[in-house]
Short mmCIF file of N, CA and C in Angstrom, two decimals:
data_model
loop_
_atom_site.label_atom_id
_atom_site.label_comp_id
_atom_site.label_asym_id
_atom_site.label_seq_id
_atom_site.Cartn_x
_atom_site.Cartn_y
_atom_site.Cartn_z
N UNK B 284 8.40 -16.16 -5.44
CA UNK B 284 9.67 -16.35 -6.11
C UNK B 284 9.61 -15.82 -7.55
N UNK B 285 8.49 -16.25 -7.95
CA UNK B 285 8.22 -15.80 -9.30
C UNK B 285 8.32 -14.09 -9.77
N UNK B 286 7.77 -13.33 -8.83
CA UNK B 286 7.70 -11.53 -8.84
C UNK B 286 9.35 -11.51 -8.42
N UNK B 287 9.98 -11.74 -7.94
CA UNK B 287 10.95 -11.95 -7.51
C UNK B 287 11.72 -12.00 -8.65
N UNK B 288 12.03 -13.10 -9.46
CA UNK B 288 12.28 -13.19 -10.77
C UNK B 288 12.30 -11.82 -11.56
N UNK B 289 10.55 -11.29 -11.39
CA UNK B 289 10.32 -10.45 -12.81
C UNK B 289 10.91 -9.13 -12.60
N UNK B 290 11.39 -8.83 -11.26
CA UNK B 290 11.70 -7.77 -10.53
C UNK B 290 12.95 -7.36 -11.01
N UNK B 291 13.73 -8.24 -10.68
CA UNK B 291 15.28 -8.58 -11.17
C UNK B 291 15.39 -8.47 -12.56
N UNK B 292 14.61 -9.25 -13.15
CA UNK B 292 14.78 -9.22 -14.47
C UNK B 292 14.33 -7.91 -15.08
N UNK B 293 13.57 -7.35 -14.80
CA UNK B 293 12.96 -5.49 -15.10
C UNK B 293 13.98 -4.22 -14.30
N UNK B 294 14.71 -4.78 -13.72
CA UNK B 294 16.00 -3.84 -12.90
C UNK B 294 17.00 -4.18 -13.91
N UNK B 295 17.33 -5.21 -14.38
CA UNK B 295 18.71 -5.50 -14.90
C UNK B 295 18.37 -4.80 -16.29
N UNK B 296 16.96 -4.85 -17.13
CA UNK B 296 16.72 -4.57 -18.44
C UNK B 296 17.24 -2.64 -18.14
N UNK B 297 16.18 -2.08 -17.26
CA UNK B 297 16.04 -1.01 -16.67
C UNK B 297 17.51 -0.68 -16.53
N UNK B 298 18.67 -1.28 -15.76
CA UNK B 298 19.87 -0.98 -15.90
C UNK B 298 20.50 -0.96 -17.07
N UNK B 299 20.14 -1.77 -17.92
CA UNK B 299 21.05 -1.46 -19.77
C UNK B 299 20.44 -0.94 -20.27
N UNK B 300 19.58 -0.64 -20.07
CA UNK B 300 18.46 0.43 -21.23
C UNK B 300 18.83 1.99 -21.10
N UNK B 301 19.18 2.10 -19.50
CA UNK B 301 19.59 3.64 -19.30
C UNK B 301 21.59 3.67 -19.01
N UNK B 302 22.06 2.19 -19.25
CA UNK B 302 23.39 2.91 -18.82
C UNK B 302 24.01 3.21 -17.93
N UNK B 303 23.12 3.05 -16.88
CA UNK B 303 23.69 3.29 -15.75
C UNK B 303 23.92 2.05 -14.57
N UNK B 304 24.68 2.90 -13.28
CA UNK B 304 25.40 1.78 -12.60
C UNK B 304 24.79 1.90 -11.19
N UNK B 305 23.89 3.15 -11.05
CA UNK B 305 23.56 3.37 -9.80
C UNK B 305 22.14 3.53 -10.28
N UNK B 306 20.76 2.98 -8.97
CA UNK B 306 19.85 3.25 -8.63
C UNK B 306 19.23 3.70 -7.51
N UNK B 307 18.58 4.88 -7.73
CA UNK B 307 17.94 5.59 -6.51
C UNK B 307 15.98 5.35 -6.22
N UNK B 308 15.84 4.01 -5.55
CA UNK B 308 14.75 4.49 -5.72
C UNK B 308 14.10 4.52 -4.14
N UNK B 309 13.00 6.00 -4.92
CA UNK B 309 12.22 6.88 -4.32
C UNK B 309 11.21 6.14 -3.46
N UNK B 310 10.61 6.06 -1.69
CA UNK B 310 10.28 5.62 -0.98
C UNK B 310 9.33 6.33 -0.17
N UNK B 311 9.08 6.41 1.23
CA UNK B 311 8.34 7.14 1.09
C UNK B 311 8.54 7.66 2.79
N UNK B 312 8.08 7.67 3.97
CA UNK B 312 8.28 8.34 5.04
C UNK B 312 9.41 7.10 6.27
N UNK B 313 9.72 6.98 6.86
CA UNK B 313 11.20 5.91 7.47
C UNK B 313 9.95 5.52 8.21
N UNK B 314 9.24 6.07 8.71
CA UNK B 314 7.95 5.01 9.84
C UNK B 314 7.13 4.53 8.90
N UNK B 315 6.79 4.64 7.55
CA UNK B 315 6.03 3.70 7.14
C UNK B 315 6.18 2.75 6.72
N UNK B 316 5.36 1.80 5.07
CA UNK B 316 5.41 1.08 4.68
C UNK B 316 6.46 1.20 3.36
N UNK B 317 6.55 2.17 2.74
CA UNK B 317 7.03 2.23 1.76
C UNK B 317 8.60 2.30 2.06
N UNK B 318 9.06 2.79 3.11
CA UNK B 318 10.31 2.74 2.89
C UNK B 318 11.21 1.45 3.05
N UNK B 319 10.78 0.60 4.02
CA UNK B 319 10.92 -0.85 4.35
C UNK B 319 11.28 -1.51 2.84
N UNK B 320 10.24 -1.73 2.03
CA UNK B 320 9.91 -2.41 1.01
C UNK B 320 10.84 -1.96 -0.09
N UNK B 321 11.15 -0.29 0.03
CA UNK B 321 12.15 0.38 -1.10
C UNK B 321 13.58 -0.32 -0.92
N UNK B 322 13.96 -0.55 0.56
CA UNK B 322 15.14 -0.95 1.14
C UNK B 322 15.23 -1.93 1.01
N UNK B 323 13.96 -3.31 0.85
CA UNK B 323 14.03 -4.78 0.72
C UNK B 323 14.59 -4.77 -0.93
N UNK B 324 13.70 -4.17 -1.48
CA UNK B 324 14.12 -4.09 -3.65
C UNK B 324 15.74 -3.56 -3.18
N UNK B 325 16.07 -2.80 -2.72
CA UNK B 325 17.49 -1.80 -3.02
C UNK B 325 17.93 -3.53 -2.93
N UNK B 326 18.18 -4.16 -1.67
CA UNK B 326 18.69 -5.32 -1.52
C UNK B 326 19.09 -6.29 -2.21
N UNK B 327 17.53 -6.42 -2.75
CA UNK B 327 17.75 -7.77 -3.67
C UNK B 327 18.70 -7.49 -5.08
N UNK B 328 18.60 -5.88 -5.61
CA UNK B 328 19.29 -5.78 -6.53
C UNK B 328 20.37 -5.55 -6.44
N UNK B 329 21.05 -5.40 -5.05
CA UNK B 329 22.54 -5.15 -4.65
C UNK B 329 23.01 -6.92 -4.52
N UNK B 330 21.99 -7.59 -4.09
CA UNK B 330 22.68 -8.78 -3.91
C UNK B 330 22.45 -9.76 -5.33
N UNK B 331 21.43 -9.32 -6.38
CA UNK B 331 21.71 -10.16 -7.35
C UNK B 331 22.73 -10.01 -8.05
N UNK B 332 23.72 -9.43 -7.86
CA UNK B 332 25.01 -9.04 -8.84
C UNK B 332 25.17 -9.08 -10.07
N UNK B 333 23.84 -8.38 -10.83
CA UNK B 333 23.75 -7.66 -11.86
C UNK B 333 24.48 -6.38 -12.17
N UNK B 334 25.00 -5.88 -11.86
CA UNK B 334 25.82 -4.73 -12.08
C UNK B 334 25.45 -3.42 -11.50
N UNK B 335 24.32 -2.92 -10.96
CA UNK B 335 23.51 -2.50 -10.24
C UNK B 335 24.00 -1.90 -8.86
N UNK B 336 23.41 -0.72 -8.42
CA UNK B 336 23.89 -1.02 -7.01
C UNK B 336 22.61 0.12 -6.66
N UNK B 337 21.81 0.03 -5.66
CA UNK B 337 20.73 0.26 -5.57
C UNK B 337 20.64 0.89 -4.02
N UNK B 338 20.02 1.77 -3.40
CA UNK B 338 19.67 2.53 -2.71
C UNK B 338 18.00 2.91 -2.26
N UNK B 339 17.68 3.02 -1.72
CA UNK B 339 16.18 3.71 -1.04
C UNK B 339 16.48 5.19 -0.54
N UNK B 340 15.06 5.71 -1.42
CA UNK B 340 15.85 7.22 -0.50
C UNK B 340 14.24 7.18 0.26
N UNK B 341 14.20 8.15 1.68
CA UNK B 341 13.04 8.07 2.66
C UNK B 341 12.85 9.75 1.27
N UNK B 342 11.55 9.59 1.05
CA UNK B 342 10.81 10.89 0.89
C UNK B 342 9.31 10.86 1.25
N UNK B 343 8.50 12.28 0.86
CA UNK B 343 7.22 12.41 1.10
C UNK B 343 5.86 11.21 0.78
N UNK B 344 6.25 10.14 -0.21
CA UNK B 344 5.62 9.31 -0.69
C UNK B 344 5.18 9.55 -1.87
N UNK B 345 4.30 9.18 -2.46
CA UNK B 345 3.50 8.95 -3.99
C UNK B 345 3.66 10.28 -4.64
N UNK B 346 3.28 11.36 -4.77
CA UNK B 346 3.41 12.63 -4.75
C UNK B 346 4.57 12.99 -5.35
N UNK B 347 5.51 13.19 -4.24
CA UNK B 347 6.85 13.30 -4.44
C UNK B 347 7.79 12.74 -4.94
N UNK B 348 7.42 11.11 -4.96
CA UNK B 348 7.91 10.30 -5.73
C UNK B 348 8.41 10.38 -7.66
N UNK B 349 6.79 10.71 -7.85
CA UNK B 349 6.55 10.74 -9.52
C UNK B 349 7.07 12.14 -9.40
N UNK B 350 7.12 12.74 -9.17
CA UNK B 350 8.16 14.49 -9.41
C UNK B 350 8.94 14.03 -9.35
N UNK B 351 9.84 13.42 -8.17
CA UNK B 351 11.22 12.86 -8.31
C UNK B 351 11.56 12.70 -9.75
N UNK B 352 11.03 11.68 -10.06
CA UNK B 352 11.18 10.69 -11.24
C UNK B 352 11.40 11.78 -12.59
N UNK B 353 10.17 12.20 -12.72
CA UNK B 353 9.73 13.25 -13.91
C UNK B 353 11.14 14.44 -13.71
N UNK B 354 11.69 15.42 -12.24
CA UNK B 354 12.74 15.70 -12.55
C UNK B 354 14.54 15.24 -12.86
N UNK B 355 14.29 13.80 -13.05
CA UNK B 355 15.48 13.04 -12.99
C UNK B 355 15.61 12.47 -11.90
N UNK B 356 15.43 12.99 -10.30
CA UNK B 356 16.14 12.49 -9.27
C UNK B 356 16.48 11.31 -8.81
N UNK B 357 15.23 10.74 -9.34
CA UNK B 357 15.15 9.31 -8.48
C UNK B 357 15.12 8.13 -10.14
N UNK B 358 15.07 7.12 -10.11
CA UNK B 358 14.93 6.15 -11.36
C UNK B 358 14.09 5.14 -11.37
N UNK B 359 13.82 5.29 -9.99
CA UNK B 359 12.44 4.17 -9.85
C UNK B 359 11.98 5.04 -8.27
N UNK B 360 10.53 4.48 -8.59
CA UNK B 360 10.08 4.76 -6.64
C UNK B 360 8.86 4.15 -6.51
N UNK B 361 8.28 4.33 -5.27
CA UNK B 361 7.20 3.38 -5.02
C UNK B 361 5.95 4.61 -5.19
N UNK B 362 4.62 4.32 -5.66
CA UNK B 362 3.74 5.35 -5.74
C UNK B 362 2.35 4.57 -5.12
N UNK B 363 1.35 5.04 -5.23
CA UNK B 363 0.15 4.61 -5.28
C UNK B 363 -0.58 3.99 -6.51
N UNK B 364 -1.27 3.66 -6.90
CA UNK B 364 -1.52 3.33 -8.58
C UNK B 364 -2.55 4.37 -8.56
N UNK B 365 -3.74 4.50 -7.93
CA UNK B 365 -4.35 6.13 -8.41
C UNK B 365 -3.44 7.44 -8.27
N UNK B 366 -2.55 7.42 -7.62
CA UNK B 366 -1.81 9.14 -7.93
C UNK B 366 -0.85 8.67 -9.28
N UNK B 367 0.11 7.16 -9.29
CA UNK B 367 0.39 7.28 -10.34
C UNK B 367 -0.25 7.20 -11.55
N UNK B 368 -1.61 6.94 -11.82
CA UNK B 368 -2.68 6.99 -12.98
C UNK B 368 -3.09 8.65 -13.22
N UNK B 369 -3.23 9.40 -12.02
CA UNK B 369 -3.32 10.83 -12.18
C UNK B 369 -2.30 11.56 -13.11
N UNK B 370 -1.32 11.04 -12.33
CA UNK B 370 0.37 11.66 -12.84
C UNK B 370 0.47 11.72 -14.50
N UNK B 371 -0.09 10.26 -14.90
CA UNK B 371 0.22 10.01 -16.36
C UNK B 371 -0.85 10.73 -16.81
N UNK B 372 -2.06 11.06 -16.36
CA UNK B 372 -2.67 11.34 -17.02
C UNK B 372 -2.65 13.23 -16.92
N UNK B 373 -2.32 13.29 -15.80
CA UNK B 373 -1.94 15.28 -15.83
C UNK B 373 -3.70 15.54 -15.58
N UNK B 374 -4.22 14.65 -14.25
CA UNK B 374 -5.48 15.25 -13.69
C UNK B 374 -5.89 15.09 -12.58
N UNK B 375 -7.09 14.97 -11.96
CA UNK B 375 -7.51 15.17 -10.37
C UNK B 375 -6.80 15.21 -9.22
N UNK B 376 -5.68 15.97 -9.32
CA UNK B 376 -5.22 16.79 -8.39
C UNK B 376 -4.07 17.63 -8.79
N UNK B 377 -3.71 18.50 -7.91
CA UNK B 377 -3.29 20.01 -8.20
C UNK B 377 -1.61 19.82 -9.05
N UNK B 378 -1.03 18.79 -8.39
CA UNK B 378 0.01 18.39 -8.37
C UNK B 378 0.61 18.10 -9.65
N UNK B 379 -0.90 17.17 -10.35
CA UNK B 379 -0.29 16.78 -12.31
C UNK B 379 -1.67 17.59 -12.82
N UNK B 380 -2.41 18.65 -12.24
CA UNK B 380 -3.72 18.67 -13.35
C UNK B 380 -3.10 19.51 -14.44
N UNK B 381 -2.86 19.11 -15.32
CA UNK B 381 -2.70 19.68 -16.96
C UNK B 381 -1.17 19.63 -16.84
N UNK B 382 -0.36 18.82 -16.13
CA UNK B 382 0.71 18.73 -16.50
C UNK B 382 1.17 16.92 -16.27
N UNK B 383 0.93 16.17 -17.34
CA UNK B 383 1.02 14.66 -17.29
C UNK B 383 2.36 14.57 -17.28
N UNK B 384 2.70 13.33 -16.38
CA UNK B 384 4.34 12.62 -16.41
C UNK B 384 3.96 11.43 -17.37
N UNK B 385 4.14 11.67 -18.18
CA UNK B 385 4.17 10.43 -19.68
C UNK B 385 5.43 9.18 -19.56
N UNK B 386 6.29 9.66 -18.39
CA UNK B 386 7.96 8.57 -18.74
C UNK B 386 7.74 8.17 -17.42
N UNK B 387 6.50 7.84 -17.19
CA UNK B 387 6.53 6.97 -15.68
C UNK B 387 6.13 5.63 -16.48
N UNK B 388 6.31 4.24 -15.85
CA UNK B 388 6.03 2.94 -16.19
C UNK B 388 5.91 2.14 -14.99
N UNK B 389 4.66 1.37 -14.81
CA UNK B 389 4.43 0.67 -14.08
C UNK B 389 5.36 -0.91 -13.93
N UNK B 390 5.72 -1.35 -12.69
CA UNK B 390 6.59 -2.51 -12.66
C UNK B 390 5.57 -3.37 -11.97
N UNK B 391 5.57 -3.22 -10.88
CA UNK B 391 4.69 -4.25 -10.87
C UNK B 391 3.54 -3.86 -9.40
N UNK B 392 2.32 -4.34 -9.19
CA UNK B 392 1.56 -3.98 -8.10
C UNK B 392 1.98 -4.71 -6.95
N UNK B 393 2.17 -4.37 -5.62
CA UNK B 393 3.08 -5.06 -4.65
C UNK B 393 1.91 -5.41 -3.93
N UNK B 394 0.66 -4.59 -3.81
CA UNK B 394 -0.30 -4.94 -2.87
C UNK B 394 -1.28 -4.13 -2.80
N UNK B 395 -2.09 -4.23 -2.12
CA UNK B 395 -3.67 -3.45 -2.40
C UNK B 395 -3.68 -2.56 -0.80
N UNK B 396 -3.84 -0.85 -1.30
CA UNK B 396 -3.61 0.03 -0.44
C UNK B 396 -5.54 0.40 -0.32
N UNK B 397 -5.45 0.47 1.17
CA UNK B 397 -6.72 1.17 1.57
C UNK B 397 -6.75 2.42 2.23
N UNK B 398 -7.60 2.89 2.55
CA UNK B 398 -7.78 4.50 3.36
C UNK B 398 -9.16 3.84 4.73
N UNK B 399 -8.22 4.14 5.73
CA UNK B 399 -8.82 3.73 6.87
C UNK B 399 -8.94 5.52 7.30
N UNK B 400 -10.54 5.40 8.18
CA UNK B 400 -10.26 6.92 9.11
C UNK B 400 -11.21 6.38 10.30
N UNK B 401 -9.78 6.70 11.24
CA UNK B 401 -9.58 6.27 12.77
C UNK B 401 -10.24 7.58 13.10
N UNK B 402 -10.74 7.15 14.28
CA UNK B 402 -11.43 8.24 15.65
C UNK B 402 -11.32 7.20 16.87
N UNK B 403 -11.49 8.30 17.59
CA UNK B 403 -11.92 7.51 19.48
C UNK B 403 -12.90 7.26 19.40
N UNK B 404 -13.27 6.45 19.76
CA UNK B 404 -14.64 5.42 20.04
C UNK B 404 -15.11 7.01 21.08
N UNK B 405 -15.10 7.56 21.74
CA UNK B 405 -15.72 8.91 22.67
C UNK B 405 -15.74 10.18 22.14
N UNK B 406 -15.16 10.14 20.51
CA UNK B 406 -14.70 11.56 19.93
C UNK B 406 -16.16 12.02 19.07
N UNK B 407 -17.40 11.27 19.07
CA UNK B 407 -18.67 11.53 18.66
C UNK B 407 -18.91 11.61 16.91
N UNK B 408 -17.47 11.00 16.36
CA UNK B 408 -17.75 10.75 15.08
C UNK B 408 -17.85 9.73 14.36
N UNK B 409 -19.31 9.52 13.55
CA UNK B 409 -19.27 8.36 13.31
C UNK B 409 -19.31 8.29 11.55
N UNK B 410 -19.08 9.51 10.88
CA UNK B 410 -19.20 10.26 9.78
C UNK B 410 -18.25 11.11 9.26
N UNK B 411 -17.73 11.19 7.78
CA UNK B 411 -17.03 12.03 7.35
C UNK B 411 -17.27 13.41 7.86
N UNK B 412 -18.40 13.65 7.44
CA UNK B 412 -19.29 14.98 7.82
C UNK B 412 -18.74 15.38 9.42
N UNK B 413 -18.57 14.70 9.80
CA UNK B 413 -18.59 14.30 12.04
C UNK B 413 -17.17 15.24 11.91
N UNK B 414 -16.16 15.16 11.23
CA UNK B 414 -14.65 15.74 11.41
C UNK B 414 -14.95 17.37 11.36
N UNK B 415 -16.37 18.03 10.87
CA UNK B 415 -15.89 19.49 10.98
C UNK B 415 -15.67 19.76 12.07
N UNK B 416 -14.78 20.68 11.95
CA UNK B 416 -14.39 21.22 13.51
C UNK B 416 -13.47 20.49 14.18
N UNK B 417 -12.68 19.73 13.79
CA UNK B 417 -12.00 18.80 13.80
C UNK B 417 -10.57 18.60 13.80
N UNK B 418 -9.13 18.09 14.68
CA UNK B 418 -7.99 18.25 14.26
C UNK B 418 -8.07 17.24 13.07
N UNK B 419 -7.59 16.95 11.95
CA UNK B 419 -7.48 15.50 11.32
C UNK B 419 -5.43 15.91 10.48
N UNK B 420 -4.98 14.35 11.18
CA UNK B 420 -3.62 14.74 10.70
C UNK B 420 -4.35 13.71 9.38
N UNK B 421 -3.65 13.81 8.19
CA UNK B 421 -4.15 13.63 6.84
C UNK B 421 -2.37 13.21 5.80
N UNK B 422 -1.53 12.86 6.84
CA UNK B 422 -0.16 12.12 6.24
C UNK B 422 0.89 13.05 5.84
N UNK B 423 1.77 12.45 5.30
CA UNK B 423 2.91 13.57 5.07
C UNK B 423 2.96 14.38 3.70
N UNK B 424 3.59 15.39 3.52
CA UNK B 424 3.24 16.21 2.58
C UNK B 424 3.69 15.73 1.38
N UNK B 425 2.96 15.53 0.38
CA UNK B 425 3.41 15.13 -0.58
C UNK B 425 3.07 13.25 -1.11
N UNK B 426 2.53 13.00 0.27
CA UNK B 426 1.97 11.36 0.14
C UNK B 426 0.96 11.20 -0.63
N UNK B 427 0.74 9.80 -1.09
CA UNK B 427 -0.98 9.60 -1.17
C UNK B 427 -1.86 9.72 -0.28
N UNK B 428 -1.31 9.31 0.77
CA UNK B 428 -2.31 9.16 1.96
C UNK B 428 -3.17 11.06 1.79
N UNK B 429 -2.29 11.92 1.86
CA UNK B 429 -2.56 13.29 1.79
C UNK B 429 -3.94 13.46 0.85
N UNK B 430 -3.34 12.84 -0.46
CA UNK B 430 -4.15 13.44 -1.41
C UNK B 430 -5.61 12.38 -1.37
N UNK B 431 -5.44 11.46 -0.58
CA UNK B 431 -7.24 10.62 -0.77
C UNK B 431 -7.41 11.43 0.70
N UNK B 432 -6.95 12.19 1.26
CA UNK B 432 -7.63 12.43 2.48
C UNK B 432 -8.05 14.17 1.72
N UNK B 433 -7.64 14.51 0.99
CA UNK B 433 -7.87 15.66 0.20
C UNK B 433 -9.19 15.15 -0.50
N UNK B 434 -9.34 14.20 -0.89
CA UNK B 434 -10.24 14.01 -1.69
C UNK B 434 -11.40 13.18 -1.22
N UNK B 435 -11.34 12.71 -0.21
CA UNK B 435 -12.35 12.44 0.63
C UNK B 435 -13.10 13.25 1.63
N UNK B 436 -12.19 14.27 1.73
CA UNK B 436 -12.82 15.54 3.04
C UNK B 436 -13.42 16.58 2.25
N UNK B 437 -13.03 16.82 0.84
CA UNK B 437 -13.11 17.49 -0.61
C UNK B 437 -14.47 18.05 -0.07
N UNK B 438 -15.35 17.25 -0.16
CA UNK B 438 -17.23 17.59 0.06
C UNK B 438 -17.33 18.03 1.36
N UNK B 439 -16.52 17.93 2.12
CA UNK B 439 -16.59 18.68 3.81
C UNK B 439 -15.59 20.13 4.02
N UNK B 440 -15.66 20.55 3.25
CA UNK B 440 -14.82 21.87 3.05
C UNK B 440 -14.32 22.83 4.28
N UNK B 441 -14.93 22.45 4.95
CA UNK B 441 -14.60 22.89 6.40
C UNK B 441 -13.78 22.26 7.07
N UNK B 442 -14.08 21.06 6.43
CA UNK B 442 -12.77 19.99 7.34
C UNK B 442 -11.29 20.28 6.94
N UNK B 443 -10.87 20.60 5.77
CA UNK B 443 -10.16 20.85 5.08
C UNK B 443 -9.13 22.46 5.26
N UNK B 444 -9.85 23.21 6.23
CA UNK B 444 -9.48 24.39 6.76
C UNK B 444 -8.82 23.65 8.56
N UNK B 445 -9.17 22.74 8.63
CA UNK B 445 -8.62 22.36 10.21
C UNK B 445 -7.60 21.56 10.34
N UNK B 446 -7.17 21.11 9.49
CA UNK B 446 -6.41 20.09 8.95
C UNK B 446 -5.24 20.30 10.20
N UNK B 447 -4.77 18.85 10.65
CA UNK B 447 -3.12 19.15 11.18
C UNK B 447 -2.10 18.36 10.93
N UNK B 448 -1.19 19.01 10.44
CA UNK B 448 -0.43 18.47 9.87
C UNK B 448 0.88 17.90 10.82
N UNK B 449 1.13 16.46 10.00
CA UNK B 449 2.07 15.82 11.61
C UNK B 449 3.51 16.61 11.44
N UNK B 450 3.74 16.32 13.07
CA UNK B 450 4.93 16.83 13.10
C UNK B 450 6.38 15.83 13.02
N UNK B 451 7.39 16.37 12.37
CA UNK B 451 8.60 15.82 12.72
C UNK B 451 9.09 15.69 10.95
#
């Protein structure tokens, strides 16, 4: 109840600070997690009747998100906290290296994200190393998921040439 509170209360500030009457915030693929959660916030700030009127848009995730943001599009979105720590800082990966988003601001941490890597129990890998030669889908373009699977396969450079990317 309490985040709940601080949420509302950092949307409504966030709404008089910029003036505006509409919010777009940035989410991340319609089958995952992020977009659910963008659509639960759109909610609560449509139904606290703060003046507000709030939206989820489905995009690429973390990635795409903080570009959103940095080109105007979006006014809030959901990220990762290491791509958004990259972002501000304009490093380890291709996306912000030497170009930092400085007008991003953290609201609040919703939950603790991990990197799981699934195989078939019969697919003979029991090792990062195990994927050369390998299909590996590695998330949607522009996600976090993308970029820790970029940066975990990073030292398997071969893996990184096989890559497949999902469809739809």
């Amino acid at each position: 109840m309490q985040a709940k509170k601080v949420l509302l209360t950092a949307l409504a500030l966030l709404g008089l600070g910029m003036a505006q009457e509409f919010l777009t915030i940035g989410s991340g693929s319609t089958t995952g997690v992020y977009f659910p959660v963008a659509t639960g916030m759109a909610k609560l700030v449509n139904d606290a009747g703060v003046g507000i009127r709030a939206n989820a848009r489905s995009t690429g995730g973390s990635v795409a998100n903080i570009n959103a943001i940095a080109a105007g599009e979006f006014e809030m979105a959901l990220a990762q906290n290491d791509i958004a720590y990259y972002a501000y800082q304009g490093c380890c990966i291709p996306a912000f290296d030497g170009k930092p988003v400085k007008a991003i601001r953290a609201l609040a941490a919703l939950y603790p994200e991990v990197v799981h890597i699934v195989a078939r129990a019969d697919a003979g890998i029991r090792t990062v190393a195990d994927l050369k030669g390998k299909r590996v889908v590695v998330g949607d373009v522009g996600s976090g998921t993308e970029q820790n699977a970029r940066q975990i396969l990073e030292p398997t450079a071969s893996a990184l040439r096989t890559w497949a990317r999902p469809s739809g």
